[in-house]
């Protein structure tokens, strides 16, 4: 079997490899992917550092052409790359193709954005002096990504890093290297100069750690768990380096008595269970007022009965497998914790067998949960959702905000008054009204508050805040 190698200083290298296994069919090896070392990582950082002076001064048209070519090729290959994604991560084929299209759109967006780079000139408060405010690229950017969006998250970090003139060392999650390899290959063939984009696949404890320990990495953009995020923060402070963290969530969706029942049920089913609940923006707490509670639970349970859990590549599958055995154990452990805490298992909870061996879990709904239970406070990152009954809107809002996280927060209501009040008072980076808490646009800011995020927002024009450093120049006329 071919080994998909690391790209360091424009060369494909590496002979040790790790198997990429399909979670829908553990007999299938999706591919063999290089297992990089700390030495490889150091070489990649040195290559990115050497490439920086020239790339940071490159013309915006050169950058535009490369970003555009990448976006166009990803779109042209959306079915093939979507299938690769579904096979390595386990989201359903339509979801995986949707994510691939989004990656393409992100490259197209930054291909446009690079042509709009601008600064400001403003008068000084002193006579005969002009002031210019410009943005410089940071230097070598370390990109560390999680397994749950194998193509979209790499795209939303690589595209702006290149757009603003940075060079890159990129380490994808060990579980899902295939889509990352594919987009690096696309960018390499699109004409990126040697060393501008380096790919080092391998273990977080080896490759990731070597990035954290390097004084030559000027910025790290990280998406992943809170625990690893804290390591990135501590190491970055040590090196006085800029860093950006996107971490977990425990996103609430409030359902008020006046909600449209169908809208509320569709939004809850989508954001709680689709993509196997493995989205940082998934609704894992449904906070429901008394008047609609029983009707809502009955309708949501009826909806869950219709959802098909099966191989991600099978037509008709609504929910693919959990990503791996470790995550499946985490999910089933939390299901046991929920039962012991006294929540009522209203639906699901069983590990399933299908034609192909994989990590299949029923969508699982707990009712009679409280907001203090561990299943309501800790991120599970699987298709496990709790329903919390509350008296009224005021209690619902207080419960929604009573969490260490603050990524996305939703409300289902037909009341303009409550929707407006909720948008103002939800302690989250993103607020959704009558929509799933998951599912966002590619051209607007993405990110959260409290324990969910640290540093500037990602995506859209707000990405410039992380990938550049502002410079103020004064000139005597
Ligand atoms: P992890 O934190 O385990 O891994 C994230 C990345 O960090 C991986 O590439 C991992 O490598 C790497 N890593 C692990 N150890 C180190 C280390 N010592 N130094 C540097 N890098 C390291 O998260 P998961 O991949 O399990 O992703 C799931 C988590 O991501 C969930 O908590 C989820 O909420 C969060 N997430 C947040 C999003 C957001 O935008 N807020 C979006 C998507 C996910 P390796 O794979 O080799 O372990």
Coordinates of C-alpha atoms and ligand atoms in Angstrom, one line a residue:
X1 CA 0.0 0.0 0.0
X2 CA 1.2 3.5 -0.8
X3 CA 2.4 5.6 2.1
X4 CA 1.0 9.1 2.0
X5 CA 4.1 11.2 3.1
X6 CA 4.7 14.4 4.9
X7 CA 5.5 17.5 2.9
X8 CA 8.6 19.2 4.3
X9 CA 10.5 22.0 2.4
X10 CA 8.6 21.0 -0.8
X11 CA 9.6 17.3 -0.7
X12 CA 7.4 14.4 0.2
X13 CA 9.2 12.4 2.9
X14 CA 8.6 9.7 5.5
X15 CA 8.6 5.9 5.6
X16 CA 7.0 5.0 9.0
X17 CA 3.2 5.0 8.7
X18 CA 0.0 4.7 10.7
X19 CA -3.2 3.0 9.4
X20 CA -6.2 5.2 8.8
X21 CA -9.2 3.0 9.7
X22 CA -12.8 3.4 8.5
X23 CA -15.1 3.7 11.6
X24 CA -18.0 2.4 9.5
X25 CA -16.0 -0.8 8.6
X26 CA -13.0 -1.4 10.7
X27 CA -11.8 -4.0 8.2
X28 CA -11.1 -1.2 5.7
X29 CA -7.8 0.6 5.8
X30 CA -8.4 4.0 4.2
X31 CA -4.7 4.5 3.7
X32 CA -1.3 4.5 5.3
X33 CA -0.2 7.9 6.4
X34 CA 3.3 9.0 7.5
X35 CA 4.0 9.1 11.2
X36 CA 6.2 12.2 11.6
X37 CA 8.9 12.6 14.3
X38 CA 10.0 15.6 16.4
X39 CA 13.0 15.9 14.0
X40 CA 10.6 16.1 11.0
X41 CA 8.7 18.9 12.8
X42 CA 11.9 20.9 13.5
X43 CA 12.8 20.5 9.8
X44 CA 9.4 21.7 8.8
X45 CA 9.6 24.7 11.1
X46 CA 13.0 25.6 9.7
X47 CA 11.7 25.3 6.1
X48 CA 8.7 27.5 7.0
X49 CA 11.0 30.1 8.6
X50 CA 13.3 30.1 5.5
X51 CA 10.3 30.6 3.2
X52 CA 8.7 33.4 5.2
X53 CA 10.7 36.5 4.0
X54 CA 9.9 35.8 0.3
X55 CA 6.3 34.6 0.8
X56 CA 5.4 37.5 3.1
X57 CA 6.5 39.9 0.3
X58 CA 4.8 37.9 -2.5
X59 CA 2.3 39.6 -4.7
X60 CA -1.3 39.4 -3.9
X61 CA -2.2 38.1 -7.4
X62 CA 0.2 35.1 -6.9
X63 CA -1.6 34.3 -3.6
X64 CA -5.0 34.9 -5.2
X65 CA -4.3 32.5 -8.1
X66 CA -3.1 29.7 -5.7
X67 CA -6.0 30.0 -3.3
X68 CA -8.5 30.1 -6.2
X69 CA -7.0 27.1 -7.8
X70 CA -7.2 25.2 -4.5
X71 CA -10.9 26.2 -4.1
X72 CA -11.7 25.2 -7.7
X73 CA -10.0 21.8 -7.4
X74 CA -11.7 21.0 -4.1
X75 CA -15.1 21.8 -5.6
X76 CA -14.4 19.8 -8.8
X77 CA -13.5 16.8 -6.6
X78 CA -16.2 17.2 -4.0
X79 CA -17.7 13.8 -4.5
X80 CA -14.4 12.0 -4.3
X81 CA -13.0 14.0 -1.4
X82 CA -16.4 13.8 0.4
X83 CA -16.3 10.0 0.1
X84 CA -12.7 10.0 1.5
X85 CA -13.9 12.2 4.4
X86 CA -16.9 9.9 5.1
X87 CA -14.7 6.9 5.1
X88 CA -12.0 8.3 7.5
X89 CA -14.3 10.2 9.9
X90 CA -17.7 8.5 9.7
X91 CA -20.1 11.4 8.9
X92 CA -22.6 10.5 6.3
X93 CA -21.7 11.0 2.6
X94 CA -24.1 14.0 2.1
X95 CA -22.7 15.6 5.3
X96 CA -19.1 14.9 4.1
X97 CA -19.7 16.3 0.6
X98 CA -21.3 19.4 2.3
X99 CA -18.2 19.9 4.4
X100 CA -16.0 19.5 1.3
X101 CA -18.0 22.2 -0.5
X102 CA -17.5 24.4 2.5
X103 CA -13.7 23.9 2.4
X104 CA -13.8 25.0 -1.2
X105 CA -15.9 28.1 -0.4
X106 CA -13.4 29.1 2.3
X107 CA -10.5 29.0 -0.2
X108 CA -12.6 31.1 -2.6
X109 CA -13.5 33.6 0.1
X110 CA -9.8 34.2 1.0
X111 CA -8.8 34.2 -2.7
X112 CA -11.1 37.3 -2.8
X113 CA -10.0 38.7 0.5
X114 CA -6.3 38.7 -0.5
X115 CA -7.2 41.2 -3.2
X116 CA -8.8 43.5 -0.7
X117 CA -5.9 43.8 1.7
X118 CA -5.7 47.4 2.8
X119 CA -4.4 49.7 5.5
X120 CA -5.4 53.2 6.8
X121 CA -3.8 56.6 6.5
X122 CA -4.9 59.1 9.0
X123 CA -3.7 62.5 10.1
X124 CA -1.5 62.8 13.2
X125 CA -2.5 65.0 16.1
X126 CA 0.8 66.7 15.5
X127 CA 1.2 69.0 12.4
X128 CA 3.1 67.8 9.3
X129 CA 3.1 64.1 10.3
X130 CA 1.2 61.3 8.6
X131 CA 0.2 58.1 10.2
X132 CA -0.2 54.7 8.4
X133 CA -1.8 51.7 10.0
X134 CA -0.9 48.4 8.2
X135 CA -1.0 44.7 9.0
X136 CA 2.1 42.5 8.8
X137 CA 1.9 38.7 8.7
X138 CA 3.1 37.0 11.9
X139 CA 5.7 34.5 10.5
X140 CA 5.5 30.7 10.9
X141 CA 2.0 29.6 12.0
X142 CA 1.5 26.3 13.7
X143 CA -1.9 24.7 12.8
X144 CA -3.2 21.9 15.0
X145 CA -6.6 20.5 14.1
X146 CA -9.1 18.0 15.6
X147 CA -10.7 14.9 13.9
X148 CA -14.3 16.0 13.7
X149 CA -14.1 18.3 10.6
X150 CA -11.2 16.8 8.7
X151 CA -11.4 19.2 5.7
X152 CA -13.3 22.3 6.8
X153 CA -11.2 23.2 9.9
X154 CA -7.8 22.7 8.0
X155 CA -9.3 24.9 5.3
X156 CA -10.4 27.7 7.6
X157 CA -6.9 27.9 9.1
X158 CA -4.7 27.3 6.1
X159 CA -6.5 29.7 3.7
X160 CA -6.3 32.8 5.9
X161 CA -2.7 32.0 7.0
X162 CA -1.6 32.0 3.4
X163 CA -3.8 34.9 2.4
X164 CA -2.2 37.2 4.9
X165 CA 1.4 36.1 4.0
X166 CA 2.3 33.6 6.7
X167 CA 4.1 30.3 6.2
X168 CA 2.7 27.1 7.9
X169 CA 3.5 23.9 9.7
X170 CA 0.3 21.9 9.8
X171 CA -0.4 18.9 12.0
X172 CA -3.8 17.3 11.5
X173 CA -5.5 14.9 14.0
X174 CA -3.9 11.5 13.8
X175 CA -7.3 9.8 13.3
X176 CA -8.1 11.7 10.0
X177 CA -5.0 12.5 8.0
X178 CA -6.4 11.7 4.5
X179 CA -8.4 14.9 3.8
X180 CA -5.5 17.0 5.2
X181 CA -3.0 15.2 2.9
X182 CA -5.4 15.9 -0.1
X183 CA -5.6 19.6 0.5
X184 CA -1.9 20.0 1.1
X185 CA -1.3 18.1 -2.2
X186 CA -3.7 20.4 -4.0
X187 CA -2.0 23.5 -2.7
X188 CA 1.4 22.2 -3.5
X189 CA 0.4 21.4 -7.1
X190 CA -1.3 24.8 -7.3
X191 CA 2.2 26.4 -7.1
X192 CA 3.0 27.2 -3.5
X193 CA 6.7 27.9 -3.2
X194 CA 8.8 25.3 -1.3
X195 CA 8.5 25.5 2.5
X196 CA 5.5 27.8 2.5
X197 CA 3.1 25.0 3.6
X198 CA 4.6 22.0 5.5
X199 CA 2.6 19.0 6.5
X200 CA 3.7 16.9 9.5
X201 CA 1.2 14.1 10.2
X202 CA 1.8 12.1 13.4
X203 CA 1.1 12.1 17.1
X204 CA 0.0 15.1 19.1
X205 CA 2.4 14.2 21.9
X206 CA 5.3 14.2 19.4
X207 CA 4.6 16.5 16.4
X208 CA 2.2 18.8 18.2
X209 CA 4.5 19.1 21.2
X210 CA 7.5 19.9 19.1
X211 CA 5.5 22.8 17.6
X212 CA 4.6 24.0 21.0
X213 CA 8.2 23.9 22.2
X214 CA 9.7 25.8 19.2
X215 CA 10.7 29.4 19.6
X216 CA 10.4 29.8 15.8
X217 CA 6.6 29.3 15.7
X218 CA 5.2 32.8 15.9
X219 CA 1.5 31.8 16.3
X220 CA -0.5 28.7 17.0
X221 CA -4.1 28.2 15.9
X222 CA -5.6 25.3 17.7
X223 CA -9.0 23.5 17.6
X224 CA -9.5 20.6 19.9
X225 CA -10.2 19.6 23.5
X226 CA -10.0 22.0 26.5
X227 CA -7.2 19.9 28.0
X228 CA -4.9 20.2 24.9
X229 CA -5.9 23.8 24.5
X230 CA -4.6 24.6 28.0
X231 CA -1.2 23.0 27.0
X232 CA -1.1 25.2 23.9
X233 CA -1.8 28.3 26.0
X234 CA 0.9 27.5 28.6
X235 CA 3.6 26.7 26.1
X236 CA 2.7 29.8 24.0
X237 CA 2.9 32.1 27.0
X238 CA 6.4 30.6 27.7
X239 CA 7.5 31.7 24.2
X240 CA 5.5 35.0 24.2
X241 CA 3.7 33.7 21.1
X242 CA 0.3 34.6 19.8
X243 CA -2.3 31.8 20.1
X244 CA -5.9 31.2 19.3
X245 CA -8.0 28.3 20.8
X246 CA -11.3 26.9 19.8
X247 CA -12.3 24.2 22.2
X248 CA -15.4 22.4 23.5
X249 CA -19.0 23.3 24.0
X250 CA -22.1 22.3 26.0
X251 CA -24.5 24.2 23.8
X252 CA -28.0 24.9 25.0
X253 CA -31.1 25.0 22.9
X254 CA -34.1 26.7 24.7
X255 CA -37.6 25.6 23.6
X256 CA -40.4 27.9 24.8
X257 CA -44.1 27.2 25.1
X258 CA -44.8 29.4 22.1
X259 CA -42.3 27.6 19.8
X260 CA -43.4 26.1 16.5
X261 CA -43.1 22.4 17.5
X262 CA -41.9 21.2 14.1
X263 CA -39.2 23.9 13.9
X264 CA -38.0 23.1 17.5
X265 CA -37.9 19.3 16.9
X266 CA -36.1 19.6 13.5
X267 CA -33.5 22.0 15.0
X268 CA -33.0 19.8 18.1
X269 CA -32.7 16.5 16.1
X270 CA -30.3 18.1 13.6
X271 CA -28.0 19.8 16.0
X272 CA -28.1 17.2 18.7
X273 CA -27.6 14.0 16.7
X274 CA -26.5 14.7 13.1
X275 CA -22.8 14.2 12.4
X276 CA -23.2 11.7 15.3
X277 CA -23.3 14.6 17.8
X278 CA -19.6 15.1 17.2
X279 CA -19.7 18.9 16.5
X280 CA -18.4 21.5 19.0
X281 CA -21.6 23.4 18.2
X282 CA -24.0 20.4 18.8
X283 CA -27.0 21.1 21.1
X284 CA -26.4 18.8 24.0
X285 CA -28.7 20.5 26.5
X286 CA -32.4 21.0 25.5
X287 CA -33.9 23.4 28.0
X288 CA -37.7 23.2 27.6
X289 CA -40.5 25.1 29.4
X290 CA -43.2 23.2 31.2
X291 CA -46.1 23.9 28.8
X292 CA -44.5 22.3 25.7
X293 CA -42.2 19.9 27.5
X294 CA -44.2 16.6 27.1
X295 CA -45.3 17.4 23.5
X296 CA -41.7 18.2 22.6
X297 CA -40.2 15.1 24.1
X298 CA -42.9 12.9 22.4
X299 CA -42.3 14.5 19.0
X300 CA -38.5 14.4 19.3
X301 CA -38.6 10.7 20.4
X302 CA -40.8 9.9 17.5
X303 CA -38.3 11.7 15.2
X304 CA -35.4 9.7 16.7
X305 CA -37.2 6.5 15.9
X306 CA -37.1 7.3 12.2
X307 CA -33.4 8.0 12.1
X308 CA -31.2 5.3 10.6
X309 CA -27.8 4.6 12.1
X310 CA -25.5 2.8 9.7
X311 CA -22.5 2.8 7.5
X312 CA -21.7 6.4 6.5
X313 CA -21.4 5.5 2.8
X314 CA -24.8 3.8 2.6
X315 CA -27.6 5.8 1.0
X316 CA -30.3 6.5 3.5
X317 CA -28.1 6.6 6.6
X318 CA -28.9 9.6 8.8
X319 CA -26.3 9.0 11.5
X320 CA -22.9 7.4 10.9
X321 CA -20.7 5.7 13.4
X322 CA -18.8 7.3 16.3
X323 CA -15.3 8.1 15.2
X324 CA -13.4 5.3 17.1
X325 CA -13.5 2.9 20.0
X326 CA -12.2 5.4 22.5
X327 CA -14.9 7.9 21.7
X328 CA -17.5 5.2 21.8
X329 CA -16.4 4.2 25.3
X330 CA -16.6 7.8 26.4
X331 CA -20.1 8.0 25.1
X332 CA -21.3 4.8 26.7
X333 CA -19.6 5.7 30.0
X334 CA -21.5 9.0 30.0
X335 CA -24.8 7.1 29.3
X336 CA -24.1 5.0 32.4
X337 CA -23.2 8.2 34.4
X338 CA -26.5 9.7 33.3
X339 CA -28.5 6.7 34.5
X340 CA -26.7 6.7 37.8
X341 CA -27.3 10.4 38.2
X342 CA -31.0 9.8 38.0
X343 CA -31.8 11.1 34.5
X344 CA -34.4 9.0 32.6
X345 CA -33.2 7.2 29.5
X346 CA -36.1 8.2 27.1
X347 CA -34.5 6.9 23.9
X348 CA -31.5 4.9 22.7
X349 CA -28.4 4.1 24.7
X350 CA -27.5 0.9 22.9
X351 CA -24.4 0.0 20.9
X352 CA -25.6 -1.4 17.5
X353 CA -24.4 -4.1 15.2
X354 CA -24.6 -3.5 11.4
X355 CA -23.5 -5.4 8.3
X356 CA -20.0 -4.0 8.6
X357 CA -18.1 -3.9 11.9
X358 CA -18.1 -0.3 13.2
X359 CA -18.7 2.0 16.2
X360 CA -22.5 2.3 16.0
X361 CA -24.4 4.0 18.8
X362 CA -28.2 4.7 18.9
X363 CA -29.1 8.4 19.3
X364 CA -29.6 8.8 23.0
X365 CA -32.0 11.1 24.8
X366 CA -32.2 11.7 28.6
X367 CA -35.2 13.4 30.1
X368 CA -35.7 14.6 33.7
X369 CA -32.0 15.8 33.7
X370 CA -30.9 18.7 35.8
X371 CA -28.3 21.3 34.8
X372 CA -26.1 20.2 37.6
X373 CA -25.6 16.6 36.4
X374 CA -22.3 15.7 34.8
X375 CA -24.2 14.8 31.5
X376 CA -25.4 18.4 31.4
X377 CA -22.1 20.1 32.4
X378 CA -19.3 18.1 30.6
X379 CA -18.8 17.8 26.9
X380 CA -19.6 14.2 25.8
X381 CA -19.0 14.8 22.0
X382 CA -21.4 12.0 20.9
X383 CA -25.1 11.6 20.1
X384 CA -26.2 11.9 23.7
X385 CA -28.5 14.8 24.6
X386 CA -30.3 15.8 27.9
X387 CA -33.6 17.5 28.3
X388 CA -33.9 19.9 31.2
X389 CA -37.4 21.0 32.2
X390 CA -37.8 24.7 33.3
X391 CA -40.6 26.9 34.5
X392 CA -40.4 29.9 32.2
X393 CA -38.2 32.0 29.9
X394 CA -36.2 33.6 32.8
X395 CA -35.3 30.2 34.2
X396 CA -34.5 28.9 30.7
X397 CA -32.1 31.8 30.0
X398 CA -30.4 31.4 33.4
X399 CA -30.0 27.7 32.8
X400 CA -28.6 28.2 29.3
X401 CA -25.9 30.5 30.6
X402 CA -25.1 28.4 33.6
X403 CA -22.2 26.4 31.9
X404 CA -18.4 26.7 31.8
X405 CA -18.7 26.9 28.0
X406 CA -20.0 29.6 25.6
X407 CA -19.8 28.6 22.0
X408 CA -23.3 28.5 20.5
X409 CA -26.7 29.0 22.1
X410 CA -30.1 28.6 20.5
X411 CA -33.8 29.4 21.1
X412 CA -37.0 28.1 19.5
X413 CA -39.8 30.7 19.9
X414 CA -42.3 32.7 18.0
X415 CA -42.0 35.6 20.4
X416 CA -39.9 38.5 19.0
X417 CA -39.6 39.8 22.5
X418 CA -38.0 36.7 23.8
X419 CA -35.8 36.1 20.7
X420 CA -34.5 39.7 21.0
X421 CA -33.8 39.4 24.7
X422 CA -32.1 36.0 24.2
X423 CA -29.8 37.3 21.4
X424 CA -28.7 40.1 23.8
X425 CA -28.3 38.0 26.9
X426 CA -27.0 34.6 25.7
X427 CA -23.4 34.2 26.9
X428 CA -22.2 32.7 23.7
X429 CA -20.2 33.6 20.7
X430 CA -23.0 32.5 18.3
X431 CA -26.7 32.7 18.8
X432 CA -29.3 30.9 16.7
X433 CA -33.1 31.7 16.6
X434 CA -35.3 28.9 15.4
X435 CA -32.2 27.2 13.9
X436 CA -29.9 24.4 15.0
X437 CA -27.0 25.6 17.2
X438 CA -24.7 23.8 14.7
X439 CA -24.4 24.9 11.0
X440 CA -22.7 28.2 10.3
X441 CA -21.7 30.3 7.3
X442 CA -18.2 30.4 6.0
X443 CA -17.8 34.2 5.5
X444 CA -18.7 35.4 9.0
X445 CA -16.9 35.2 12.4
X446 CA -16.9 31.8 14.2
X447 CA -16.0 31.3 17.9
X448 CA -17.1 31.4 21.4
X449 CA -16.6 32.7 24.9
X450 CA -15.7 31.5 28.4
X451 CA -14.2 28.0 28.3
X452 CA -14.9 27.5 24.6
X453 CA -12.5 29.9 23.0
X454 CA -9.6 32.1 23.5
X455 CA -8.2 34.8 21.3
X456 CA -9.6 36.4 18.1
X457 CA -12.4 34.9 16.0
X458 CA -11.8 32.6 13.1
X459 CA -13.2 33.0 9.6
X460 CA -14.5 35.9 7.5
X461 CA -12.6 39.1 7.5
X462 CA -12.2 38.8 11.3
X463 CA -9.5 36.1 10.6
X464 CA -7.1 39.0 10.0
X465 CA -7.0 39.7 13.8
X466 CA -5.1 36.5 14.5
X467 CA -3.0 36.0 11.3
X468 CA -1.6 39.6 11.3
X469 CA 0.1 42.0 13.6
X470 CA -0.9 45.7 13.4
X471 CA 1.8 48.2 12.7
X472 CA 1.5 52.0 13.1
X473 CA 4.1 54.1 11.1
X474 CA 4.6 57.9 11.5
X475 CA 6.3 60.0 8.7
X476 CA 7.3 63.6 8.9
X477 CA 6.1 65.3 5.8
Ligands
LIG1 P1 -7.6 16.8 21.0 O1 -7.4 18.0 21.9 O2 -7.3 15.5 21.6 O3 -6.7 16.9 19.7 C1 -6.7 18.1 18.9 C2 -5.4 18.2 18.2 O4 -4.3 18.4 19.2 C3 -5.0 16.9 17.5 O5 -4.3 17.2 16.3 C4 -4.1 16.2 18.5 O6 -3.2 15.3 17.9 C5 -3.3 17.4 19.0 N1 -2.6 17.2 20.2 C6 -2.8 16.3 21.2 N2 -1.8 16.4 22.2 C7 -1.1 17.4 21.8 C8 0.1 18.1 22.5 N3 0.6 17.6 23.6 N4 0.6 19.1 21.9 C9 0.1 19.6 20.7 N5 -0.9 19.0 20.1 C10 -1.5 18.0 20.6 O7 -9.1 17.0 20.5 P2 -9.9 16.0 19.5 O8 -9.1 15.8 18.2 O9 -10.3 14.8 20.3 O10 -11.1 16.9 19.1 C11 -12.3 16.9 19.8 C12 -12.4 18.2 20.6 O11 -12.3 19.3 19.7 C13 -13.8 18.3 21.3 O12 -13.6 18.7 22.6 C14 -14.4 19.4 20.5 O13 -15.3 20.2 21.2 C15 -13.3 20.3 20.1 N6 -13.6 21.0 18.9 C16 -13.9 22.3 19.0 C17 -14.3 23.1 17.9 C18 -14.4 24.6 18.0 O14 -14.3 25.3 17.1 N7 -14.7 25.1 19.2 C19 -14.5 22.5 16.6 C20 -14.2 21.1 16.6 C21 -13.8 20.4 17.7 P3 -3.6 13.7 17.9 O15 -4.7 13.6 16.9 O16 -2.4 13.0 17.4 O17 -4.0 13.3 19.3

